[in-house]
Coordinates of C-alpha atoms in Angstrom, one line a residue:
M1 CA -18.0 -14.5 10.5
S2 CA -20.2 -11.1 11.2
V3 CA -17.8 -7.8 11.3
K4 CA -18.3 -7.7 14.6
E5 CA -16.6 -11.1 15.0
T6 CA -13.9 -10.0 12.3
A7 CA -13.2 -7.2 14.4
Q8 CA -12.6 -9.1 17.3
E9 CA -10.9 -11.8 15.9
V10 CA -8.4 -8.9 14.0
L11 CA -7.8 -7.6 17.7
K12 CA -7.3 -10.3 19.2
K13 CA -4.9 -11.9 16.8
I14 CA -2.4 -8.6 16.7
G15 CA -2.2 -8.7 20.7
G16 CA -5.7 -7.2 21.7
S17 CA -6.4 -3.6 22.3
K18 CA -3.4 -2.8 24.5
N19 CA -1.4 -3.5 21.8
V20 CA -3.0 -0.4 19.5
E21 CA -1.3 2.6 19.5
S22 CA -3.8 4.2 16.9
V23 CA -6.0 2.7 14.1
T24 CA -7.3 4.3 10.9
H25 CA -8.7 2.8 8.0
C26 CA -8.7 4.1 4.1
V27 CA -10.9 2.4 1.1
T28 CA -10.1 -1.0 2.2
R29 CA -7.7 -1.4 4.7
L30 CA -7.4 -1.2 8.5
R31 CA -4.2 0.8 9.9
F32 CA -2.8 -0.2 12.6
V33 CA 0.2 1.8 14.5
L34 CA 1.1 -1.0 17.0
R35 CA 3.0 -0.5 20.4
D36 CA 5.0 -4.1 19.7
F37 CA 4.9 -5.0 16.3
S38 CA 6.7 -8.4 17.2
L39 CA 3.6 -9.6 18.6
P40 CA 0.6 -10.3 15.6
N41 CA 1.3 -13.4 13.8
K42 CA 1.1 -12.6 10.0
E43 CA -0.4 -15.8 8.9
E44 CA -2.6 -15.9 11.7
V45 CA -4.2 -12.4 11.0
A46 CA -4.4 -13.2 6.8
S47 CA -6.4 -16.3 8.1
I48 CA -9.2 -14.3 9.6
D49 CA -12.5 -14.9 7.6
G50 CA -13.0 -11.6 6.0
V51 CA -9.2 -10.7 5.8
I52 CA -7.9 -10.4 2.0
S53 CA -4.3 -9.9 3.3
V54 CA -2.0 -8.3 5.6
I55 CA 0.6 -5.6 4.6
E56 CA 3.4 -4.1 7.0
Q57 CA 4.9 -1.3 5.5
G58 CA 5.3 2.2 6.2
G59 CA 5.2 2.1 9.9
Q60 CA 2.0 0.8 10.0
Y61 CA 0.2 -2.8 10.5
Q62 CA -2.1 -2.6 7.7
V63 CA -5.3 -5.4 7.5
V64 CA -6.9 -5.6 4.2
I65 CA -10.4 -6.1 4.4
G66 CA -12.1 -4.9 1.2
N67 CA -15.3 -3.4 1.0
K68 CA -16.8 -3.7 4.6
V69 CA -13.6 -1.9 5.6
S70 CA -15.6 0.8 7.2
E71 CA -18.4 -1.3 9.5
V72 CA -15.1 -3.4 10.5
Y73 CA -13.3 0.1 11.3
D74 CA -16.7 1.0 13.5
E75 CA -16.5 -2.7 15.8
V76 CA -12.8 -1.9 15.9
L77 CA -13.6 1.0 17.8
K78 CA -16.3 -0.3 20.0
E79 CA -13.8 -2.7 21.1
L80 CA -10.8 -0.2 21.9
D81 CA -13.5 2.1 23.7
G82 CA -13.7 -0.9 26.5
S83 CA -9.9 -0.7 27.2
D84 CA -8.2 1.2 29.3
P85 CA -6.4 4.0 27.4
T86 CA -3.6 4.7 30.5
D87 CA -3.1 0.6 30.8
K88 CA 0.1 1.0 29.2
I89 CA 2.1 -2.1 28.1
E90 CA 6.1 -2.6 27.5
S91 CA 6.7 -1.7 23.9
K92 CA 9.5 -3.0 21.9
A93 CA 11.4 -0.8 19.8
H94 CA 10.3 -0.9 16.1
H95 CA 12.9 -0.3 14.1
K96 CA 12.2 2.0 11.1
S97 CA 14.4 3.8 8.4
L98 CA 14.2 7.7 7.8
F99 CA 12.2 7.4 4.8
D100 CA 10.0 4.8 6.9
K101 CA 9.1 7.0 9.4
F102 CA 8.5 9.9 7.1
T103 CA 6.0 8.1 5.3
A104 CA 4.0 6.8 8.3
M105 CA 4.0 10.5 9.2
I106 CA 2.4 11.7 5.8
S107 CA -0.3 8.9 5.8
G108 CA -1.0 9.1 9.6
I109 CA -1.7 12.7 9.0
F110 CA -3.7 12.7 5.8
M111 CA -5.6 9.6 6.3
P112 CA -7.9 11.2 8.6
V113 CA -8.6 14.0 6.2
M114 CA -8.5 12.4 2.8
G115 CA -12.5 11.7 2.7
A116 CA -12.9 15.5 3.3
M117 CA -10.2 16.0 0.5
A118 CA -11.4 13.7 -2.1
G119 CA -15.3 15.1 -1.6
S120 CA -14.2 18.5 -2.0
G121 CA -12.0 17.5 -5.2
M122 CA -15.5 15.4 -6.9
I123 CA -17.5 18.8 -6.4
K124 CA -14.6 20.7 -7.6
G125 CA -14.7 18.5 -10.9
V126 CA -18.6 18.5 -11.2
L127 CA -18.7 22.2 -11.1
A128 CA -16.2 22.1 -14.0
I129 CA -18.6 20.0 -16.0
L130 CA -21.7 22.2 -15.1
T131 CA -19.7 25.6 -16.0
I132 CA -18.2 24.0 -19.5
T133 CA -22.1 22.4 -20.4
N134 CA -23.4 26.0 -19.2
L135 CA -25.6 24.4 -16.6
L136 CA -24.4 26.6 -14.3
S137 CA -23.0 30.0 -14.4
E138 CA -20.0 31.3 -12.8
E139 CA -21.9 34.9 -11.9
S140 CA -24.7 32.6 -10.2
G141 CA -24.8 32.4 -6.8
T142 CA -25.2 28.6 -6.8
Y143 CA -21.7 28.8 -8.2
I144 CA -20.0 31.0 -5.8
I145 CA -21.0 29.1 -3.0
L146 CA -20.4 25.5 -4.1
Y147 CA -17.0 26.9 -5.1
G148 CA -16.6 28.3 -1.9
L149 CA -17.7 25.0 -0.3
S150 CA -15.0 23.0 -2.6
N151 CA -12.1 25.4 -2.0
A152 CA -12.6 25.6 1.7
F153 CA -10.8 22.8 2.2
F154 CA -7.6 23.5 0.2
Y155 CA -7.5 26.9 1.2
F156 CA -7.8 26.1 5.0
M157 CA -5.8 23.3 4.7
P158 CA -2.9 24.7 7.5
V159 CA -5.9 24.7 9.9
I160 CA -7.2 20.8 9.2
L161 CA -3.6 19.6 8.6
G162 CA -2.6 21.2 12.0
A163 CA -5.3 19.7 13.9
S164 CA -4.5 16.1 12.2
A165 CA -0.9 16.8 12.9
A166 CA -1.7 17.8 16.4
K167 CA -3.7 14.0 17.0
Y168 CA -0.5 12.5 15.2
F169 CA 2.3 14.2 17.1
K170 CA -0.3 13.6 20.7
M171 CA -1.0 17.2 21.2
D172 CA -4.2 19.2 21.7
I173 CA -5.7 19.3 18.2
F174 CA -7.2 22.6 18.9
V175 CA -3.9 23.8 19.6
G176 CA -2.4 22.4 16.2
A177 CA -5.8 24.4 14.2
V178 CA -4.9 27.8 15.7
L179 CA -1.4 27.8 15.1
G180 CA -2.4 26.7 11.5
A181 CA -5.0 29.5 11.4
A182 CA -2.3 31.7 12.7
L183 CA -0.2 31.1 9.5
I184 CA -2.9 32.1 6.7
Y185 CA -4.5 34.9 9.4
P186 CA -6.1 37.7 6.7
T187 CA -3.8 40.4 8.1
F188 CA -0.5 38.9 7.7
I189 CA -1.3 37.4 3.8
P190 CA -0.9 40.9 2.4
F191 CA 2.6 41.2 3.9
A192 CA 4.0 38.4 1.3
S193 CA 3.6 40.8 -1.4
E194 CA 3.6 44.2 0.6
G195 CA 6.6 44.1 2.6
E196 CA 8.2 42.2 5.7
L197 CA 6.8 42.4 9.0
S198 CA 8.8 42.2 12.2
F199 CA 8.6 41.0 15.3
L200 CA 10.5 42.3 18.9
G201 CA 12.3 43.7 16.2
I202 CA 13.2 40.5 14.3
S203 CA 12.5 40.7 10.7
V204 CA 9.9 38.4 9.1
N205 CA 10.2 37.2 5.6
M206 CA 6.1 36.5 5.3
M207 CA 4.7 34.1 3.0
D208 CA 1.2 33.1 1.7
Y209 CA 0.6 29.6 3.4
T210 CA -3.1 28.9 2.2
S211 CA -2.9 25.4 0.3
T212 CA 0.4 24.6 1.7
V213 CA 1.5 21.1 3.3
F214 CA 4.9 21.2 5.0
P215 CA 5.1 24.4 7.0
V216 CA 2.1 23.4 9.2
I217 CA 3.3 19.8 10.0
V218 CA 6.8 20.9 10.7
A219 CA 5.4 23.6 13.2
V220 CA 3.2 21.4 14.8
W221 CA 6.2 19.0 15.5
F222 CA 8.2 21.5 16.8
A223 CA 4.9 22.6 18.8
S224 CA 4.7 19.4 20.2
K225 CA 8.1 19.4 21.6
V226 CA 7.3 22.7 23.2
N227 CA 4.2 21.4 24.2
M228 CA 5.9 18.3 25.8
I229 CA 8.5 20.7 27.9
A230 CA 6.1 22.8 29.5
E231 CA 3.4 20.0 30.3
K232 CA 6.3 18.6 32.5
F233 CA 7.5 21.6 34.3
M234 CA 4.1 23.5 34.8
P235 CA 2.0 23.3 38.0
K236 CA -0.7 20.9 37.3
D237 CA -3.4 23.3 38.2
L238 CA -2.1 25.7 35.7
K239 CA -1.5 23.5 32.9
F240 CA -5.0 24.0 31.1
L241 CA -4.5 27.6 30.9
L242 CA -0.8 28.3 30.6
V243 CA 0.7 25.4 28.4
P244 CA -1.6 26.4 25.3
A245 CA -0.6 30.0 25.5
I246 CA 3.0 29.5 26.0
V247 CA 3.1 27.1 23.0
L248 CA 1.3 29.2 20.8
L249 CA 3.2 31.9 21.7
I250 CA 6.8 30.4 21.2
S251 CA 5.5 28.2 18.1
V252 CA 3.7 30.9 15.8
P253 CA 6.8 33.3 15.8
V254 CA 9.3 30.6 15.3
T255 CA 7.5 29.4 12.4
L256 CA 6.9 32.5 10.8
I257 CA 10.5 33.5 11.1
V258 CA 12.3 30.2 10.7
I259 CA 10.2 27.1 9.9
G260 CA 7.9 28.9 7.6
P261 CA 10.5 30.3 5.0
I262 CA 12.7 27.3 5.4
I263 CA 10.0 24.7 4.7
T264 CA 8.5 26.5 2.0
L265 CA 12.1 26.8 0.1
L266 CA 12.7 23.2 0.6
S267 CA 9.1 22.5 -0.7
N268 CA 9.4 24.5 -3.6
V269 CA 12.8 22.9 -4.3
L270 CA 11.4 19.3 -4.6
A271 CA 8.3 20.4 -6.4
D272 CA 10.9 21.9 -8.7
A273 CA 12.9 18.8 -9.4
V274 CA 9.8 16.6 -9.9
N275 CA 8.6 19.1 -12.6
A276 CA 11.7 19.4 -14.2
I277 CA 12.1 15.1 -14.5
Y278 CA 8.3 15.9 -16.2
N279 CA 9.1 18.7 -18.3
F280 CA 11.9 16.8 -19.6
S281 CA 10.2 14.5 -21.1
P282 CA 6.1 13.9 -20.6
A283 CA 6.1 10.7 -22.4
L284 CA 8.9 8.9 -20.6
A285 CA 7.9 10.0 -17.1
G286 CA 4.4 8.7 -18.2
A287 CA 6.1 5.3 -19.1
V288 CA 8.3 5.7 -15.6
I289 CA 5.8 6.3 -13.3
G290 CA 2.0 5.4 -14.6
G291 CA 2.4 1.8 -14.3
P292 CA 5.4 1.1 -11.4
W293 CA 3.0 3.8 -9.5
I294 CA 1.1 0.4 -8.4
L295 CA 3.9 -1.0 -6.8
M296 CA 5.0 2.4 -5.0
V297 CA 1.0 2.3 -3.7
M298 CA 2.0 -1.1 -2.6
F299 CA 5.2 -0.1 -0.5
G300 CA 3.2 2.7 0.6
L301 CA 5.9 5.0 -1.1
H302 CA 3.2 6.9 -2.8
W303 CA 2.7 9.3 0.3
A304 CA 5.9 11.3 -0.1
F305 CA 4.1 12.5 -3.3
I306 CA 1.0 13.7 -2.1
P307 CA 2.7 17.1 -0.8
I308 CA 4.1 17.6 -3.9
F309 CA 0.8 17.4 -6.0
I310 CA -0.7 19.4 -3.5
A311 CA 2.1 22.3 -3.9
N312 CA 1.6 22.0 -7.9
M313 CA -2.0 22.5 -7.3
A314 CA -1.7 25.3 -5.5
S315 CA 1.2 27.5 -7.1
Q316 CA -0.2 26.0 -10.7
G317 CA -3.8 25.3 -10.6
Y318 CA -2.9 21.6 -11.5
D319 CA -0.5 18.9 -11.1
P320 CA 1.0 17.4 -14.3
M321 CA 2.1 13.9 -12.7
M322 CA -1.1 12.9 -11.2
G323 CA -2.6 13.2 -14.9
L324 CA -0.3 10.5 -15.9
L325 CA -1.8 8.2 -13.2
L326 CA -5.0 7.7 -14.7
A327 CA -4.7 4.5 -16.7
N328 CA -3.1 2.2 -13.8
Q329 CA -6.7 1.7 -12.1
F330 CA -7.9 0.7 -15.6
A331 CA -5.4 -1.5 -16.3
M332 CA -5.4 -3.3 -13.3
A333 CA -9.5 -3.6 -13.7
G334 CA -8.5 -5.0 -17.3
A335 CA -6.1 -7.6 -16.1
T336 CA -8.1 -8.4 -13.3
I337 CA -11.2 -9.2 -15.8
A338 CA -9.4 -11.4 -17.9
V339 CA -8.4 -13.4 -15.5
G340 CA -12.1 -13.5 -14.2
I341 CA -13.1 -14.3 -17.9
K342 CA -10.4 -16.6 -18.5
T343 CA -10.4 -19.0 -15.2
K344 CA -12.8 -21.6 -14.6
N345 CA -12.4 -21.6 -11.0
D346 CA -15.4 -20.4 -9.8
K347 CA -14.2 -18.9 -6.9
L348 CA -11.8 -17.3 -8.7
K349 CA -14.2 -15.9 -11.3
A350 CA -16.3 -14.6 -9.0
L351 CA -13.2 -12.4 -7.3
S352 CA -12.0 -11.3 -10.3
L353 CA -15.1 -9.9 -11.9
S354 CA -16.5 -8.3 -8.9
T355 CA -13.0 -6.9 -7.9
G356 CA -12.2 -5.9 -11.6
V357 CA -15.7 -3.8 -11.4
T358 CA -15.0 -2.0 -8.1
T359 CA -11.2 -1.0 -9.4
L360 CA -12.9 0.8 -12.1
F361 CA -14.2 2.6 -10.0
G362 CA -10.7 3.7 -8.0
I363 CA -11.1 0.5 -5.0
S364 CA -8.4 -1.6 -6.4
E365 CA -7.1 -2.9 -3.3
P366 CA -9.0 -6.0 -3.1
A367 CA -8.4 -7.1 -7.2
L368 CA -4.5 -6.4 -6.2
Y369 CA -4.2 -8.1 -3.4
G370 CA -6.6 -10.9 -3.8
V371 CA -5.7 -11.6 -7.9
L372 CA -2.9 -9.7 -9.4
L373 CA -0.5 -10.2 -6.5
P374 CA -0.8 -13.9 -6.0
N375 CA -1.2 -14.3 -10.0
K376 CA 1.9 -12.5 -10.5
K377 CA 1.8 -12.2 -14.0
P378 CA -1.5 -10.2 -14.5
L379 CA 0.3 -8.1 -12.0
I380 CA 3.1 -7.4 -14.4
A381 CA 0.7 -7.1 -17.3
A382 CA -1.2 -4.0 -15.3
I383 CA 2.0 -2.3 -14.7
I384 CA 3.1 -2.8 -18.4
G385 CA -0.9 -1.3 -19.2
G386 CA -0.5 1.4 -16.9
S387 CA 3.0 2.5 -18.6
F388 CA 1.3 2.4 -22.0
G389 CA -1.7 4.3 -20.7
G390 CA 0.7 7.2 -18.7
V391 CA 2.8 7.5 -22.2
I392 CA -0.4 8.7 -23.9
A393 CA -1.1 10.8 -21.1
G394 CA 2.3 12.5 -21.4
I395 CA 1.9 13.2 -24.7
A396 CA -1.4 14.8 -24.4
N397 CA -0.3 16.9 -21.7
T398 CA -2.7 15.5 -19.5
V399 CA -3.0 17.0 -16.1
Q400 CA -5.5 17.0 -12.9
Y401 CA -7.0 20.0 -11.5
S402 CA -7.5 18.6 -8.2
F403 CA -8.0 15.7 -6.2
G404 CA -10.6 13.4 -5.7
G405 CA -11.7 9.6 -7.1
S406 CA -9.7 7.6 -9.0
G407 CA -10.7 5.3 -12.1
L408 CA -14.1 6.4 -13.8
L409 CA -14.3 8.8 -10.6
G410 CA -11.2 10.8 -11.8
I411 CA -12.6 11.5 -15.1
P412 CA -14.1 15.1 -13.6
L413 CA -10.8 16.0 -12.3
I414 CA -9.3 16.4 -15.6
I415 CA -11.6 18.8 -16.8
N416 CA -10.2 22.2 -17.3
T417 CA -12.3 25.1 -16.3
S418 CA -11.7 26.8 -19.2
G419 CA -13.1 23.9 -21.2
I420 CA -12.5 20.7 -22.8
D421 CA -8.7 20.4 -24.0
N422 CA -6.7 18.2 -25.6
G423 CA -5.6 16.8 -21.6
F424 CA -8.9 15.7 -21.0
Y425 CA -9.2 13.9 -24.4
G426 CA -5.9 12.2 -23.8
G427 CA -6.5 11.1 -20.2
I428 CA -9.7 9.2 -21.6
A429 CA -7.5 7.4 -24.3
S430 CA -5.1 6.8 -21.6
Q431 CA -7.7 4.8 -19.7
I432 CA -8.7 2.9 -22.6
V433 CA -5.3 1.9 -23.8
G434 CA -4.6 1.0 -19.8
F435 CA -7.7 -0.8 -19.8
I436 CA -6.8 -3.0 -23.4
V437 CA -3.3 -3.4 -22.7
G438 CA -3.9 -4.9 -19.0
F439 CA -6.7 -7.0 -20.5
A440 CA -4.9 -8.4 -23.7
L441 CA -1.5 -9.2 -21.9
T442 CA -3.1 -11.0 -19.3
Y443 CA -5.5 -12.9 -21.5
T444 CA -3.0 -13.8 -24.1
W445 CA 0.4 -14.3 -22.0
G446 CA -0.7 -13.7 -18.0
F447 CA -2.9 -16.1 -16.9
K448 CA -3.2 -19.6 -17.4
E449 CA -5.7 -22.1 -15.9
K450 CA -3.5 -24.7 -13.1
S451 CA -4.6 -28.1 -13.2
T452 CA -5.7 -29.4 -9.6
V453 CA -3.8 -31.8 -7.7
D454 CA -6.2 -34.6 -6.4
S455 CA -5.0 -38.2 -5.4
D456 CA -8.1 -39.8 -6.4
D457 CA -7.5 -38.8 -10.0
Y458 CA -4.1 -40.8 -10.0
S459 CA -5.3 -43.7 -12.2
G460 CA -2.3 -46.2 -11.7
N461 CA -1.7 -46.6 -14.6
N462 CA 1.9 -46.5 -15.0
T463 CA 2.0 -46.5 -18.5
L464 CA 0.5 -43.0 -18.5
L465 CA 3.4 -41.5 -16.4
N466 CA 6.3 -39.6 -17.3
T467 CA 7.7 -38.6 -14.3
K468 CA 7.4 -39.3 -10.4
I469 CA 9.0 -37.2 -7.4
N470 CA 8.8 -38.4 -4.1
V471 CA 9.1 -35.3 -2.0
N472 CA 10.7 -36.4 0.9
D473 CA 13.6 -37.2 -1.4
I474 CA 13.7 -33.1 -1.7
L475 CA 13.1 -32.5 2.2
S476 CA 13.2 -35.1 4.8
G477 CA 9.6 -34.3 7.5
E478 CA 5.7 -35.1 7.3
V479 CA 4.5 -34.8 4.0
V480 CA 1.1 -32.8 4.0
A481 CA -1.6 -31.5 1.9
L482 CA -0.7 -28.0 0.3
S483 CA -4.2 -26.9 1.7
E484 CA -2.4 -27.1 5.5
V485 CA -0.1 -24.3 4.5
P486 CA -1.3 -21.0 6.2
D487 CA -0.9 -18.8 3.7
K488 CA -3.7 -18.4 0.1
V489 CA -0.9 -17.9 -2.0
F490 CA 0.2 -21.6 -1.6
S491 CA -3.1 -23.3 -0.2
E492 CA -5.2 -22.4 -2.7
G493 CA -3.0 -23.4 -5.3
L494 CA -2.3 -19.9 -6.9
M495 CA 1.6 -20.3 -7.1
G496 CA 1.2 -24.1 -8.6
Q497 CA 0.1 -27.4 -7.4
G498 CA 2.0 -29.9 -5.2
L499 CA 2.7 -31.2 -1.8
A500 CA 3.8 -29.3 1.4
V501 CA 6.6 -30.9 4.1
I502 CA 6.8 -30.0 7.4
P503 CA 10.8 -31.0 7.7
N504 CA 12.7 -32.7 10.3
D505 CA 15.7 -32.0 8.9
G506 CA 17.0 -28.4 7.1
K507 CA 18.8 -30.4 4.2
V508 CA 16.8 -29.8 0.8
Y509 CA 18.2 -32.0 -2.3
A510 CA 17.8 -31.8 -5.8
P511 CA 15.1 -34.5 -7.1
F512 CA 16.2 -34.5 -11.2
D513 CA 19.2 -33.6 -13.1
G514 CA 18.6 -29.9 -14.5
V515 CA 19.7 -26.6 -13.6
V516 CA 19.1 -23.9 -10.6
T517 CA 16.8 -21.4 -12.6
M518 CA 16.3 -18.9 -9.8
I519 CA 17.6 -18.9 -6.1
F520 CA 16.4 -15.7 -4.0
P521 CA 18.9 -13.4 -2.3
T522 CA 17.4 -14.6 0.9
K523 CA 17.7 -18.4 0.3
H524 CA 14.8 -18.9 1.6
A525 CA 13.3 -20.1 -2.0
I526 CA 14.7 -22.0 -4.8
G527 CA 13.3 -22.7 -8.9
L528 CA 14.6 -25.8 -10.7
T529 CA 14.0 -27.0 -14.5
S530 CA 14.6 -30.3 -14.6
S531 CA 16.2 -31.8 -17.7
D532 CA 12.7 -32.8 -19.2
G533 CA 11.0 -29.4 -18.5
I534 CA 9.6 -29.9 -14.9
E535 CA 9.8 -26.5 -13.4
L536 CA 9.8 -27.2 -9.6
L537 CA 9.5 -24.4 -6.7
I538 CA 11.0 -25.1 -3.4
H539 CA 9.8 -22.5 -0.8
V540 CA 11.1 -22.8 2.9
G541 CA 8.3 -21.7 5.6
V542 CA 6.0 -18.9 5.4
D543 CA 7.2 -15.4 5.0
T544 CA 11.3 -16.4 6.1
V545 CA 11.8 -13.4 3.5
E546 CA 11.9 -11.2 6.4
L547 CA 14.9 -13.1 7.6
N548 CA 17.1 -12.0 5.3
G549 CA 18.8 -14.6 4.5
V550 CA 19.7 -15.7 8.2
G551 CA 19.5 -19.5 9.2
F552 CA 20.3 -20.4 5.6
K553 CA 23.3 -21.6 3.6
S554 CA 22.8 -22.3 -0.3
F555 CA 24.9 -24.6 -2.0
V556 CA 24.1 -23.8 -5.6
A557 CA 24.0 -20.6 -7.6
S558 CA 21.5 -19.7 -10.3
D559 CA 21.9 -20.9 -13.9
Q560 CA 23.9 -23.9 -12.3
K561 CA 23.9 -27.4 -13.4
I562 CA 22.8 -29.8 -10.5
S563 CA 22.2 -33.5 -10.7
K564 CA 20.0 -35.8 -8.6
G565 CA 20.9 -35.4 -5.0
D566 CA 22.9 -32.4 -4.8
L567 CA 22.5 -30.7 -1.9
L568 CA 21.0 -27.4 -2.7
L569 CA 20.3 -25.8 0.7
E570 CA 20.5 -26.3 4.6
I571 CA 18.3 -24.5 7.1
D572 CA 19.0 -24.1 10.8
L573 CA 14.9 -25.1 11.7
A574 CA 16.1 -23.7 15.4
V575 CA 16.6 -19.9 13.9
L576 CA 13.5 -19.9 12.2
K577 CA 11.2 -21.6 15.1
Q578 CA 12.8 -19.3 17.6
S579 CA 11.6 -16.3 15.5
N580 CA 8.3 -17.5 15.2
F581 CA 8.0 -18.4 11.3
Q582 CA 6.1 -21.6 10.0
I583 CA 8.4 -24.0 8.7
I584 CA 6.0 -26.0 7.0
T585 CA 7.5 -25.7 3.1
P586 CA 5.4 -25.8 0.0
I587 CA 7.0 -27.8 -2.7
L588 CA 5.3 -27.0 -6.3
I589 CA 5.0 -27.7 -9.9
T590 CA 4.7 -24.3 -11.1
N591 CA 4.2 -25.3 -15.0
P592 CA 1.4 -28.2 -14.4
D593 CA -0.4 -26.7 -17.7
K594 CA 2.7 -29.0 -19.5
F595 CA 1.1 -32.1 -18.3
S596 CA -2.0 -33.7 -18.8
K597 CA -2.4 -34.6 -15.5
V598 CA -0.9 -33.5 -12.1
S599 CA -1.9 -35.4 -8.8
H600 CA -0.6 -37.0 -6.0
E601 CA -0.1 -40.4 -4.0
N602 CA 1.3 -40.7 -0.9
N603 CA 4.9 -38.8 -0.9
N604 CA 4.8 -38.8 -4.5
L605 CA 4.1 -36.1 -7.1
I606 CA 3.1 -37.3 -10.2
L607 CA 3.2 -36.0 -13.7
A608 CA 1.1 -37.6 -16.7
N609 CA 2.2 -37.2 -20.2

């Protein structure tokens, strides 16, 4: 499928161009804000050729594409340009928590400018290398120009973020830029240290807002509310001239007098709290944040830290927390490459080795969502590797002096302009340790090749058979191949080998004597272990975890002993169907490596010694 066809299919499956409120993209994913989040079928979108995965987080519908994301994005924009932007559809409320709204706002404002910020940071890193190696003098005109170029983004950040925030809050972007420019107007800055200004007799506690984040974002949000009121009451013929004037006349003084000082104070308190945790024990902070940062990125929680990192760089010239994160990319790369080396599956081998290499250069999402997450244990290994590396970075007091790339591209960013120091060597060591731990844990513990299920493998020689499980003894319904499940994690056998049932009865029974090893709080999945060591997973439906237990009733608990024929679960299939969830239920042997052969015949799973 071509990138154009992929873009067209994505738009079609998410509800069409009329359902798109906005779209941006990062290194590997399209990030949609939809008018109606209930329209897309997650499984259908994820099954499109060219789509790796679908994630809903932070108020965004994220379609993971991989290396061709920019090409698909361009085609999406072409398709959207053909739609009438005034043709609205009635949208349903998409309920989000306050934190989700905050992360959606931060990501929506920062994502369009991340490229310019990362590029500026990389130039800073290269300049540090050139000056340390004496290839370029700080007194030379070349250095001065390149330094100004690399620092321009950060110095004028309120202007750039003002424009981006205005776009996010649906206001004239140039008014947002002017508001940001007013905060750092050269005449104002000296008063931040020399004395107070007054406006209409009101004292202004002037501050230096260069390189700041939150003051301008809150200011533009306030300005958008003023703009909305002004647009509503201003005569149409006067809007073009008077609305921007009114917005600026009200917003700039209010920001300088009220918003700026308050938000700056709160930002400093937040930054001080984060730094206090680091200062308590850099090594402990490295262990706690270094590896789990992978999970924070998965759930979009990392956006909450970006303004803190920027504030540290503005006030200190560096950020200590980012130095703890150097190892997690290498740990993911190590774990992914280990899978590629160990697997005999040609498709998984090619995916693992290629995405493992790209992860070394900071492009980790294809590896994360295509290899690590589906196999689980390699993801755990990567997290452990990232934490071990974080400890090394914490002990060495590794810090980062600018924003930019990650992985190998992050190395220039930890170079102190005063010269190579222990922090630099510690950062390199942390990456090496992260890679080695991630690789070693995955190769020795985190990945075992799964047996292939094939009905043709069944020899019919019952003397070789240890156990036969009829899946209809577990769940009544139509038995189908695992490949019919519209979820790659199950259909490609990444979770285990087995069959699937399209149920006509919502009762789930135990197929053998054993114990309940796991039952999800949402009751949509249950794990069993038989008395002779068979590990079985019953996963009712696809993505039914999102129902939070609605429509499910369990009759057993974790660690409870069971006998063959015991009722385990009862599912209201009507609830699942009404909520547009697939009811097809994978039934998997999750430890096929314990048997010489796992096969199936008719409705039976057959496990041979």
